[in-house]
Structure formats: structure tokens, C-alpha cells
Short mmCIF file of N, CA, C and O in Angstrom, two decimals:
data_model
loop_
_atom_site.label_atom_id
_atom_site.label_comp_id
_atom_site.label_asym_id
_atom_site.label_seq_id
_atom_site.Cartn_x
_atom_site.Cartn_y
_atom_site.Cartn_z
N UNK A 1 40.90 -0.24 76.86
CA UNK A 1 41.26 -0.42 75.74
C UNK A 1 41.94 -1.49 75.40
O UNK A 1 43.18 -1.82 76.22
N UNK A 2 41.86 -2.37 74.56
CA UNK A 2 42.73 -3.37 74.29
C UNK A 2 43.73 -3.20 72.78
O UNK A 2 42.88 -2.16 71.95
N UNK A 3 44.37 -3.75 72.35
CA UNK A 3 45.29 -3.83 71.41
C UNK A 3 44.36 -4.72 70.03
O UNK A 3 43.08 -5.21 70.11
N UNK A 4 44.58 -4.24 68.67
CA UNK A 4 43.96 -5.07 67.33
C UNK A 4 44.50 -6.27 67.66
O UNK A 4 45.76 -6.53 67.75
N UNK A 5 43.51 -7.38 68.01
CA UNK A 5 44.18 -8.78 68.12
C UNK A 5 43.81 -9.82 66.97
O UNK A 5 44.14 -10.64 67.05
N UNK A 6 42.40 -9.48 66.40
CA UNK A 6 41.95 -10.23 65.29
C UNK A 6 41.49 -9.37 64.13
O UNK A 6 41.32 -8.35 64.47
N UNK A 7 41.32 -10.36 62.99
CA UNK A 7 40.57 -9.48 62.18
C UNK A 7 39.37 -9.25 62.10
O UNK A 7 39.07 -8.12 61.44
N UNK A 8 38.62 -9.59 63.45
CA UNK A 8 37.21 -9.10 63.74
C UNK A 8 37.70 -7.84 64.09
O UNK A 8 36.49 -6.61 63.73
N UNK A 9 38.41 -7.56 64.86
CA UNK A 9 39.00 -6.20 65.53
C UNK A 9 39.19 -5.24 64.31
O UNK A 9 38.63 -4.24 64.34
N UNK A 10 39.69 -5.75 63.26
CA UNK A 10 39.94 -4.91 62.22
C UNK A 10 38.82 -4.66 61.28
O UNK A 10 38.83 -3.31 61.17
N UNK A 11 37.66 -5.31 61.06
CA UNK A 11 36.81 -5.33 60.49
C UNK A 11 35.90 -4.20 61.08
O UNK A 11 35.27 -3.35 60.60
N UNK A 12 35.81 -4.07 62.80
CA UNK A 12 35.07 -2.95 63.21
C UNK A 12 35.84 -1.95 63.19
O UNK A 12 34.99 -0.64 62.96
N UNK A 13 37.15 -1.91 62.96
CA UNK A 13 37.68 -0.63 62.94
C UNK A 13 37.36 0.17 61.65
O UNK A 13 37.49 1.33 61.54
N UNK A 14 37.62 -0.76 60.68
CA UNK A 14 37.26 0.03 58.98
C UNK A 14 35.87 0.29 59.09
O UNK A 14 35.62 1.22 58.48
N UNK A 15 34.84 -0.37 59.29
CA UNK A 15 33.80 -0.10 59.79
C UNK A 15 33.27 1.31 60.40
O UNK A 15 32.39 2.07 59.59
N UNK A 16 33.94 1.32 61.49
CA UNK A 16 33.98 2.71 62.33
C UNK A 16 34.40 3.72 61.46
O UNK A 16 33.97 4.99 61.33
N UNK A 17 35.74 3.56 60.66
CA UNK A 17 36.20 4.43 59.95
C UNK A 17 35.66 5.00 59.04
O UNK A 17 35.38 6.20 58.89
N UNK A 18 34.69 4.35 58.07
CA UNK A 18 33.93 4.68 57.11
C UNK A 18 32.77 5.20 57.61
O UNK A 18 32.23 6.03 57.14
N UNK A 19 31.92 4.98 58.89
CA UNK A 19 31.16 5.69 59.33
C UNK A 19 31.71 6.88 59.53
O UNK A 19 30.72 7.96 59.06
N UNK A 20 32.59 7.31 59.89
CA UNK A 20 33.33 8.43 59.95
C UNK A 20 33.67 9.37 58.62
O UNK A 20 33.23 10.49 58.72
N UNK A 21 34.21 8.54 57.68
CA UNK A 21 34.79 9.26 56.27
C UNK A 21 33.65 9.65 55.73
O UNK A 21 33.62 10.57 54.86
N UNK A 22 32.57 8.55 55.71
CA UNK A 22 31.33 8.94 54.66
C UNK A 22 30.59 10.34 55.33
O UNK A 22 30.24 11.07 54.20
N UNK A 23 31.04 10.88 56.32
CA UNK A 23 30.25 12.14 57.06
C UNK A 23 31.21 13.17 56.46
O UNK A 23 30.91 14.46 56.77
N UNK A 24 32.49 12.94 56.40
CA UNK A 24 33.42 14.00 56.35
C UNK A 24 33.17 14.88 54.64
O UNK A 24 32.74 14.34 53.85
N UNK A 25 33.17 16.11 55.04
CA UNK A 25 33.03 17.10 53.67
C UNK A 25 33.92 17.01 52.66
O UNK A 25 33.40 17.19 51.68
N UNK A 26 35.07 16.27 53.22
CA UNK A 26 36.10 16.49 51.90
C UNK A 26 36.23 14.71 51.56
O UNK A 26 36.15 14.82 50.16
N UNK A 27 36.14 13.99 52.23
CA UNK A 27 36.13 12.42 51.90
C UNK A 27 35.19 11.99 51.41
O UNK A 27 34.69 11.18 50.47
N UNK A 28 33.87 12.16 52.24
CA UNK A 28 32.38 11.79 52.07
C UNK A 28 31.91 11.62 50.68
O UNK A 28 31.55 10.85 49.99
N UNK A 29 31.85 12.88 50.00
CA UNK A 29 31.33 12.76 48.68
C UNK A 29 32.16 11.96 47.81
O UNK A 29 31.81 11.13 46.85
N UNK A 30 33.39 11.95 47.82
CA UNK A 30 34.22 10.71 46.79
C UNK A 30 33.70 9.47 47.23
O UNK A 30 33.55 8.83 46.35
N UNK A 31 34.22 8.96 48.65
CA UNK A 31 33.64 7.77 48.86
C UNK A 31 32.12 7.30 48.42
O UNK A 31 32.10 6.28 47.80
N UNK A 32 31.35 8.04 48.78
CA UNK A 32 29.99 8.06 48.54
C UNK A 32 29.60 7.80 46.76
O UNK A 32 28.70 7.38 46.74
N UNK A 33 30.42 8.52 46.13
CA UNK A 33 30.37 8.82 44.81
C UNK A 33 31.02 7.06 44.08
O UNK A 33 30.41 6.71 43.23
N UNK A 34 31.83 6.80 44.75
CA UNK A 34 32.76 5.50 44.35
C UNK A 34 32.27 4.05 44.66
O UNK A 34 32.51 3.03 44.13
N UNK A 35 31.82 4.05 45.95
CA UNK A 35 31.48 2.77 46.61
C UNK A 35 29.92 2.72 46.44
O UNK A 35 28.80 3.64 47.16
N UNK A 36 29.27 1.78 45.66
CA UNK A 36 27.78 1.48 46.01
C UNK A 36 27.18 0.79 46.85
O UNK A 36 26.09 0.89 47.32
N UNK A 37 28.24 -0.48 47.27
CA UNK A 37 27.74 -1.32 47.94
C UNK A 37 28.84 -1.47 49.34
O UNK A 37 29.97 -2.11 49.12
N UNK A 38 28.58 -0.77 50.24
CA UNK A 38 29.58 -0.84 51.38
C UNK A 38 29.86 -2.19 52.14
O UNK A 38 31.17 -2.33 52.02
N UNK A 39 29.34 -2.97 52.29
CA UNK A 39 29.78 -4.31 52.90
C UNK A 39 30.62 -5.09 52.10
O UNK A 39 31.92 -5.28 52.94
N UNK A 40 30.62 -5.10 50.96
CA UNK A 40 31.93 -6.00 50.33
C UNK A 40 33.31 -4.96 50.26
O UNK A 40 34.39 -5.64 50.43
N UNK A 41 33.13 -3.65 50.13
CA UNK A 41 34.28 -2.54 50.64
C UNK A 41 34.91 -3.02 51.67
O UNK A 41 36.15 -3.01 51.95
N UNK A 42 34.18 -2.82 52.63
CA UNK A 42 34.48 -3.22 54.06
C UNK A 42 35.09 -4.25 54.03
O UNK A 42 36.15 -4.33 55.03
N UNK A 43 34.44 -5.20 53.54
CA UNK A 43 35.23 -6.53 53.73
C UNK A 43 36.62 -6.66 53.12
O UNK A 43 37.34 -7.17 53.88
N UNK A 44 36.93 -6.12 52.02
CA UNK A 44 37.68 -6.11 51.07
C UNK A 44 38.85 -5.29 51.71
O UNK A 44 40.10 -5.39 52.11
N UNK A 45 38.58 -3.92 52.52
CA UNK A 45 39.66 -3.06 53.05
C UNK A 45 39.85 -3.67 54.26
O UNK A 45 41.47 -3.86 54.87
N UNK A 46 39.03 -4.41 54.92
CA UNK A 46 39.35 -5.16 56.35
C UNK A 46 40.56 -6.24 55.96
O UNK A 46 41.54 -6.58 56.59
N UNK A 47 39.97 -7.15 54.95
CA UNK A 47 41.32 -7.78 54.42
C UNK A 47 42.35 -7.32 54.16
O UNK A 47 43.72 -8.13 54.34
N UNK A 48 42.55 -6.24 53.69
CA UNK A 48 43.80 -5.52 53.08
C UNK A 48 44.54 -5.35 54.49
O UNK A 48 46.05 -5.19 54.45
N UNK A 49 44.04 -4.81 55.51
CA UNK A 49 44.61 -4.33 56.83
C UNK A 49 45.04 -5.63 57.63
O UNK A 49 45.87 -5.53 58.44
N UNK A 50 44.13 -6.93 57.29
CA UNK A 50 44.79 -7.96 57.95
C UNK A 50 45.77 -8.51 57.37
O UNK A 50 46.98 -8.86 58.00
N UNK A 51 46.16 -8.17 55.96
CA UNK A 51 47.30 -8.88 55.35
C UNK A 51 48.48 -7.75 56.06
O UNK A 51 49.45 -8.41 56.13
N UNK A 52 48.21 -6.50 55.96
CA UNK A 52 48.78 -5.69 56.59
C UNK A 52 49.54 -5.48 58.10
O UNK A 52 50.79 -5.45 58.22
N UNK A 53 48.56 -5.72 58.88
CA UNK A 53 48.98 -6.00 60.38
C UNK A 53 49.40 -7.50 60.77
O UNK A 53 50.15 -7.45 61.53
N UNK A 54 48.61 -8.38 60.05
CA UNK A 54 48.75 -9.71 60.94
C UNK A 54 49.96 -10.48 59.63
O UNK A 54 49.84 -11.87 59.68
N UNK A 55 49.92 -9.99 58.44
CA UNK A 55 50.67 -10.97 57.14
C UNK A 55 49.85 -12.00 57.12
O UNK A 55 50.49 -13.04 56.74
N UNK A 56 48.49 -12.00 56.90
CA UNK A 56 47.63 -13.01 56.69
C UNK A 56 47.64 -13.82 55.71
O UNK A 56 47.15 -14.72 55.14
N UNK A 57 48.02 -12.80 54.59
CA UNK A 57 48.08 -13.33 53.29
C UNK A 57 46.99 -13.60 52.43
O UNK A 57 46.25 -13.75 51.52
N UNK A 58 45.56 -13.06 53.21
CA UNK A 58 44.23 -12.70 52.80
C UNK A 58 43.99 -11.78 51.57
O UNK A 58 42.61 -11.78 50.84
N UNK A 59 44.88 -10.87 51.70
CA UNK A 59 44.27 -9.76 50.44
C UNK A 59 44.56 -10.32 49.01
O UNK A 59 45.54 -10.35 49.00
N UNK A 60 43.68 -9.78 48.32
CA UNK A 60 43.76 -10.07 46.77
C UNK A 60 43.15 -8.74 46.20
O UNK A 60 42.11 -8.38 46.01
N UNK A 61 44.13 -7.90 45.80
CA UNK A 61 43.75 -6.55 45.21
C UNK A 61 44.85 -5.71 44.74
O UNK A 61 45.71 -6.12 45.12
N UNK A 62 44.48 -4.56 44.16
CA UNK A 62 45.36 -3.49 43.88
C UNK A 62 44.56 -2.16 44.03
O UNK A 62 44.32 -1.70 43.40
N UNK A 63 45.30 -1.87 45.39
CA UNK A 63 44.82 -0.82 45.77
C UNK A 63 45.27 0.59 45.00
O UNK A 63 44.66 1.28 44.66
N UNK A 64 46.53 0.57 44.89
CA UNK A 64 47.17 1.76 43.62
C UNK A 64 46.14 1.99 42.46
O UNK A 64 45.88 3.02 42.04
N UNK A 65 45.91 1.07 41.72
CA UNK A 65 45.14 0.83 40.42
C UNK A 65 43.79 1.20 41.03
O UNK A 65 43.47 2.39 40.11
N UNK A 66 42.97 1.02 41.65
CA UNK A 66 41.90 1.67 42.17
C UNK A 66 41.83 2.91 42.53
O UNK A 66 40.89 3.65 41.90
N UNK A 67 42.94 3.70 43.22
CA UNK A 67 43.13 4.92 43.58
C UNK A 67 43.54 5.86 41.96
O UNK A 67 43.09 6.68 42.24
N UNK A 68 44.28 5.25 41.26
CA UNK A 68 44.31 5.94 40.05
C UNK A 68 43.08 6.06 39.21
O UNK A 68 42.95 7.02 38.56
N UNK A 69 42.45 5.01 39.27
CA UNK A 69 41.18 5.05 38.54
C UNK A 69 40.17 6.14 38.97
O UNK A 69 39.71 6.80 38.33
N UNK A 70 40.04 6.36 40.52
CA UNK A 70 39.35 7.30 40.89
C UNK A 70 39.80 8.72 40.53
O UNK A 70 39.19 9.71 40.34
N UNK A 71 41.15 8.57 40.88
CA UNK A 71 41.73 10.11 40.38
C UNK A 71 41.60 10.51 38.98
O UNK A 71 41.24 11.54 38.95
N UNK A 72 41.68 9.64 37.94
CA UNK A 72 41.38 9.94 36.85
C UNK A 72 39.74 10.45 36.75
O UNK A 72 39.62 11.58 36.02
N UNK A 73 38.98 9.53 37.11
CA UNK A 73 37.53 10.18 36.69
C UNK A 73 37.36 11.39 37.44
O UNK A 73 36.56 11.95 37.11
N UNK A 74 38.01 11.69 38.44
CA UNK A 74 38.14 12.97 39.25
C UNK A 74 38.57 13.92 38.76
O UNK A 74 39.18 15.00 39.32
N UNK A 75 39.19 13.94 37.41
CA UNK A 75 40.16 14.83 36.66
C UNK A 75 41.48 14.87 37.37
O UNK A 75 41.86 16.09 37.33
N UNK A 76 41.94 13.91 37.78
CA UNK A 76 43.26 14.25 38.78
C UNK A 76 43.29 15.25 39.97
O UNK A 76 44.24 15.88 39.80
N UNK A 77 42.11 15.25 40.53
CA UNK A 77 41.97 16.32 41.32
C UNK A 77 42.22 15.76 42.98
O UNK A 77 41.95 16.64 44.02
N UNK A 78 42.52 14.40 43.19
CA UNK A 78 42.98 14.13 44.64
C UNK A 78 44.41 14.64 44.84
O UNK A 78 45.41 14.85 44.05
N UNK A 79 44.31 15.14 46.16
CA UNK A 79 45.27 16.04 46.27
C UNK A 79 46.05 15.27 47.88
O UNK A 79 45.47 14.47 48.31
N UNK A 80 47.01 15.80 48.13
CA UNK A 80 48.10 15.52 49.50
C UNK A 80 46.90 15.71 50.91
O UNK A 80 46.87 14.88 51.51
N UNK A 81 46.14 16.82 50.37
CA UNK A 81 45.15 17.03 51.66
C UNK A 81 44.15 15.94 51.69
O UNK A 81 43.59 15.68 53.11
N UNK A 82 43.64 15.35 50.74
CA UNK A 82 42.83 14.14 50.82
C UNK A 82 43.40 13.10 51.92
O UNK A 82 42.58 12.28 52.52
N UNK A 83 44.81 12.84 51.04
CA UNK A 83 45.18 11.62 51.85
C UNK A 83 45.56 12.12 53.36
O UNK A 83 45.44 11.18 54.15
N UNK A 84 46.12 13.27 53.62
CA UNK A 84 46.13 13.92 54.95
C UNK A 84 44.66 13.43 55.91
O UNK A 84 45.08 13.24 57.11
N UNK A 85 43.63 13.84 55.49
CA UNK A 85 42.56 13.95 55.90
C UNK A 85 42.11 12.39 56.47
O UNK A 85 41.76 11.88 57.32
N UNK A 86 42.25 11.45 55.22
CA UNK A 86 42.11 10.00 55.44
C UNK A 86 42.95 9.64 56.82
O UNK A 86 42.55 9.00 57.56
N UNK A 87 44.30 10.08 56.77
CA UNK A 87 45.05 9.60 57.83
C UNK A 87 44.65 10.06 58.92
O UNK A 87 44.68 9.36 60.29
N UNK A 88 43.87 11.24 59.10
CA UNK A 88 43.51 12.21 60.43
C UNK A 88 42.30 11.32 60.96
O UNK A 88 42.57 11.05 62.05
N UNK A 89 41.48 10.86 59.86
CA UNK A 89 40.27 10.25 60.40
C UNK A 89 40.54 8.56 60.88
O UNK A 89 40.28 8.30 61.96
N UNK A 90 41.55 8.09 60.06
CA UNK A 90 41.89 6.79 60.33
C UNK A 90 42.96 6.69 61.84
O UNK A 90 42.44 6.08 62.71
N UNK A 91 43.81 7.48 62.04
CA UNK A 91 44.35 7.87 63.61
C UNK A 91 43.31 7.97 64.76
O UNK A 91 43.13 7.15 65.78
N UNK A 92 42.42 8.99 64.50
CA UNK A 92 41.39 9.13 65.41
C UNK A 92 40.67 7.84 65.73
O UNK A 92 40.26 7.83 66.72
N UNK A 93 40.09 7.44 64.50
CA UNK A 93 39.18 6.16 64.50
C UNK A 93 40.05 4.93 65.44
O UNK A 93 39.55 4.29 66.32
N UNK A 94 41.44 4.53 65.07
CA UNK A 94 42.31 3.73 66.03
C UNK A 94 42.23 3.86 67.31
O UNK A 94 42.03 3.37 68.33
N UNK A 95 42.68 5.39 67.52
CA UNK A 95 42.97 5.92 69.09
C UNK A 95 41.75 5.54 69.88
O UNK A 95 41.46 5.49 71.22
N UNK A 96 40.31 6.02 69.07
CA UNK A 96 39.22 5.57 69.71
C UNK A 96 38.65 4.13 70.20
O UNK A 96 37.96 4.35 71.11
N UNK A 97 39.33 3.32 69.60
CA UNK A 97 39.12 2.06 69.81
C UNK A 97 40.15 1.06 70.42
O UNK A 97 39.80 0.38 70.99
N UNK A 98 41.12 1.29 70.22
CA UNK A 98 42.54 0.72 70.35
C UNK A 98 43.68 1.19 70.82
O UNK A 98 43.73 2.48 70.52
N UNK A 99 44.51 0.69 71.73
CA UNK A 99 45.87 1.14 71.96
C UNK A 99 46.63 -0.11 72.15
O UNK A 99 46.30 -1.34 72.40
N UNK A 100 48.00 -0.14 71.62
CA UNK A 100 49.26 -1.01 71.61
C UNK A 100 49.89 -1.19 70.44
O UNK A 100 49.40 -0.34 69.54
N UNK A 101 50.85 -2.17 70.35
CA UNK A 101 51.22 -2.04 69.38
C UNK A 101 51.03 -2.31 68.13
O UNK A 101 51.61 -1.56 67.11
N UNK A 102 49.98 -3.20 67.71
CA UNK A 102 49.33 -3.19 66.60
C UNK A 102 48.57 -2.01 66.20
O UNK A 102 48.49 -1.50 65.04
N UNK A 103 48.16 -1.11 67.14
CA UNK A 103 47.39 -0.01 66.92
C UNK A 103 48.30 1.12 66.40
O UNK A 103 48.18 1.55 65.51
N UNK A 104 49.30 0.82 66.96
CA UNK A 104 50.52 1.67 66.60
C UNK A 104 51.09 1.63 65.32
O UNK A 104 51.13 2.51 64.36
N UNK A 105 51.09 0.26 64.83
CA UNK A 105 51.66 -0.13 63.84
C UNK A 105 50.54 0.25 62.77
O UNK A 105 50.71 0.78 61.35
N UNK A 106 49.28 -0.22 62.70
CA UNK A 106 47.95 0.31 61.89
C UNK A 106 48.25 2.00 61.76
O UNK A 106 48.05 2.24 60.20
N UNK A 107 48.26 3.04 62.47
CA UNK A 107 48.55 4.39 62.63
C UNK A 107 49.82 4.35 61.44
O UNK A 107 50.00 5.25 60.50
N UNK A 108 50.72 3.82 61.93
CA UNK A 108 52.31 4.21 61.28
C UNK A 108 51.98 3.35 59.55
O UNK A 108 52.39 4.45 58.53
N UNK A 109 51.55 2.77 59.36
CA UNK A 109 51.44 2.03 58.15
C UNK A 109 50.35 2.98 57.17
O UNK A 109 50.61 2.97 56.36
N UNK A 110 49.40 3.21 57.87
CA UNK A 110 48.36 4.11 57.07
C UNK A 110 49.11 5.51 56.88
O UNK A 110 48.87 5.75 55.67
N UNK A 111 49.74 5.99 57.77
CA UNK A 111 50.46 7.40 56.97
C UNK A 111 51.67 7.18 55.94
O UNK A 111 51.59 7.66 55.00
N UNK A 112 52.31 5.52 56.17
CA UNK A 112 53.23 5.56 54.99
C UNK A 112 52.63 4.86 53.75
O UNK A 112 52.88 5.45 52.57
N UNK A 113 51.42 4.45 53.70
CA UNK A 113 50.83 4.20 52.59
C UNK A 113 50.01 5.33 52.12
O UNK A 113 50.02 5.64 50.98
N UNK A 114 49.60 6.45 52.77
CA UNK A 114 48.74 7.39 52.12
C UNK A 114 49.82 8.34 51.45
O UNK A 114 49.87 8.74 50.28
N UNK A 115 51.14 8.38 52.10
CA UNK A 115 52.14 9.20 51.59
C UNK A 115 52.81 8.40 50.27
O UNK A 115 52.93 9.18 49.12
N UNK A 116 52.95 7.00 50.33
CA UNK A 116 53.31 6.73 48.85
C UNK A 116 52.13 6.46 47.47
O UNK A 116 52.81 6.71 46.61
N UNK A 117 51.25 6.34 48.03
CA UNK A 117 49.90 6.55 47.33
C UNK A 117 49.88 7.64 46.63
O UNK A 117 49.65 7.82 45.15
N UNK A 118 50.10 8.70 47.41
CA UNK A 118 50.19 10.20 46.69
C UNK A 118 51.02 10.26 45.72
O UNK A 118 51.11 10.72 44.41
N UNK A 119 52.19 10.08 46.23
CA UNK A 119 53.70 10.20 45.24
C UNK A 119 53.41 9.24 43.75
O UNK A 119 53.60 9.86 42.69
N UNK A 120 52.92 7.86 43.85
CA UNK A 120 52.47 7.21 42.86
C UNK A 120 51.24 7.71 42.09
O UNK A 120 51.24 7.60 40.94
N UNK A 121 50.39 8.34 42.56
CA UNK A 121 49.42 9.05 41.79
C UNK A 121 50.13 10.09 40.88
O UNK A 121 49.79 10.22 40.08
N UNK A 122 51.31 11.05 41.85
CA UNK A 122 51.42 12.23 41.09
C UNK A 122 52.54 11.65 40.06
O UNK A 122 52.33 12.04 38.70
N UNK A 123 53.16 10.49 39.95
CA UNK A 123 53.91 9.97 39.05
C UNK A 123 53.16 9.42 38.09
O UNK A 123 53.74 9.49 36.80
N UNK A 124 52.19 8.86 38.14
CA UNK A 124 51.26 8.34 37.29
C UNK A 124 50.43 9.46 36.17
O UNK A 124 50.46 9.31 34.93
N UNK A 125 50.47 10.61 36.86
CA UNK A 125 49.70 11.65 36.18
C UNK A 125 51.05 12.17 35.42
O UNK A 125 50.68 12.60 33.85
N UNK A 126 52.00 12.44 35.65
CA UNK A 126 53.36 12.63 35.16
C UNK A 126 53.29 11.85 33.77
O UNK A 126 53.89 12.21 32.45
N UNK A 127 53.45 10.58 34.12
CA UNK A 127 53.36 9.81 32.92
C UNK A 127 52.49 9.76 31.94
O UNK A 127 52.75 9.42 30.65
N UNK A 128 51.21 10.03 32.15
CA UNK A 128 49.97 10.06 31.33
C UNK A 128 49.95 11.45 30.26
O UNK A 128 49.22 11.51 29.76
N UNK A 129 50.70 12.70 31.00
CA UNK A 129 50.52 13.30 30.42
C UNK A 129 51.65 13.91 29.09
O UNK A 129 52.48 13.34 28.94
#
């Protein structure tokens, strides 16, 4: 195995991750409910990871706002367990495909992002009540 070296590697990683997440009993129903067209979604998320791992500056979007919208549509039912499962599948996917400093960075940043996102979702809930 090699390290994550290119945006194409990240595309393959994100695509493989979603192959697993769509089948997961906890995450699959959520992803499948909110993502109608997978290719643009995978492209966008791959761009996010390219910006995160390679500091490419190619990502344009607001993942926090999107997750808050999903949480609202799900009656604020996203929990820490959902984010933990996302991290678990992400780590397993990274480990099955890559090894090295960028792979380690992808796993660490995913863990950090999941924690921050859940905290911000919780804070947004508090503000709206």
C-alpha cells in the first residue's frame, strides 16, 4: 500500500467510503435519503478532502450548514453515535487502501471534524430552542 498522493486517490477513497456507508444500517438510510445523485456528491466531498489534505483551495461549500439542515430534517436526531460510526467507516476505508503520513492525517482530521461538527450541531440546537 502507498500513501494518499493525489486528488484521484482521495476520489477513490471517498467513493469506497460511500460504498460502505450506504450499506451501513445506521448511516445508509440517512445518506440514501439525502443524496439523490452520488457522483456530484462524491466529487464535492473529494474536493473537501483535497483541500483538507493538500491545502488545495479547491473546495467551495459549507459542510456545517448542510449537516445542520439534515439534522433539522431528521428532527435533531443525529447523535454522537452517527458521527462515531462515520469515523469508524472512514478509518477502516483509509486503512484498507492507504498507509503513510497523509493517510494518518486523513484519519486524524476526520476524527477532529466529526467531534467539532457534533458540538456545533448541539450548539445550533440550543440556540434554536
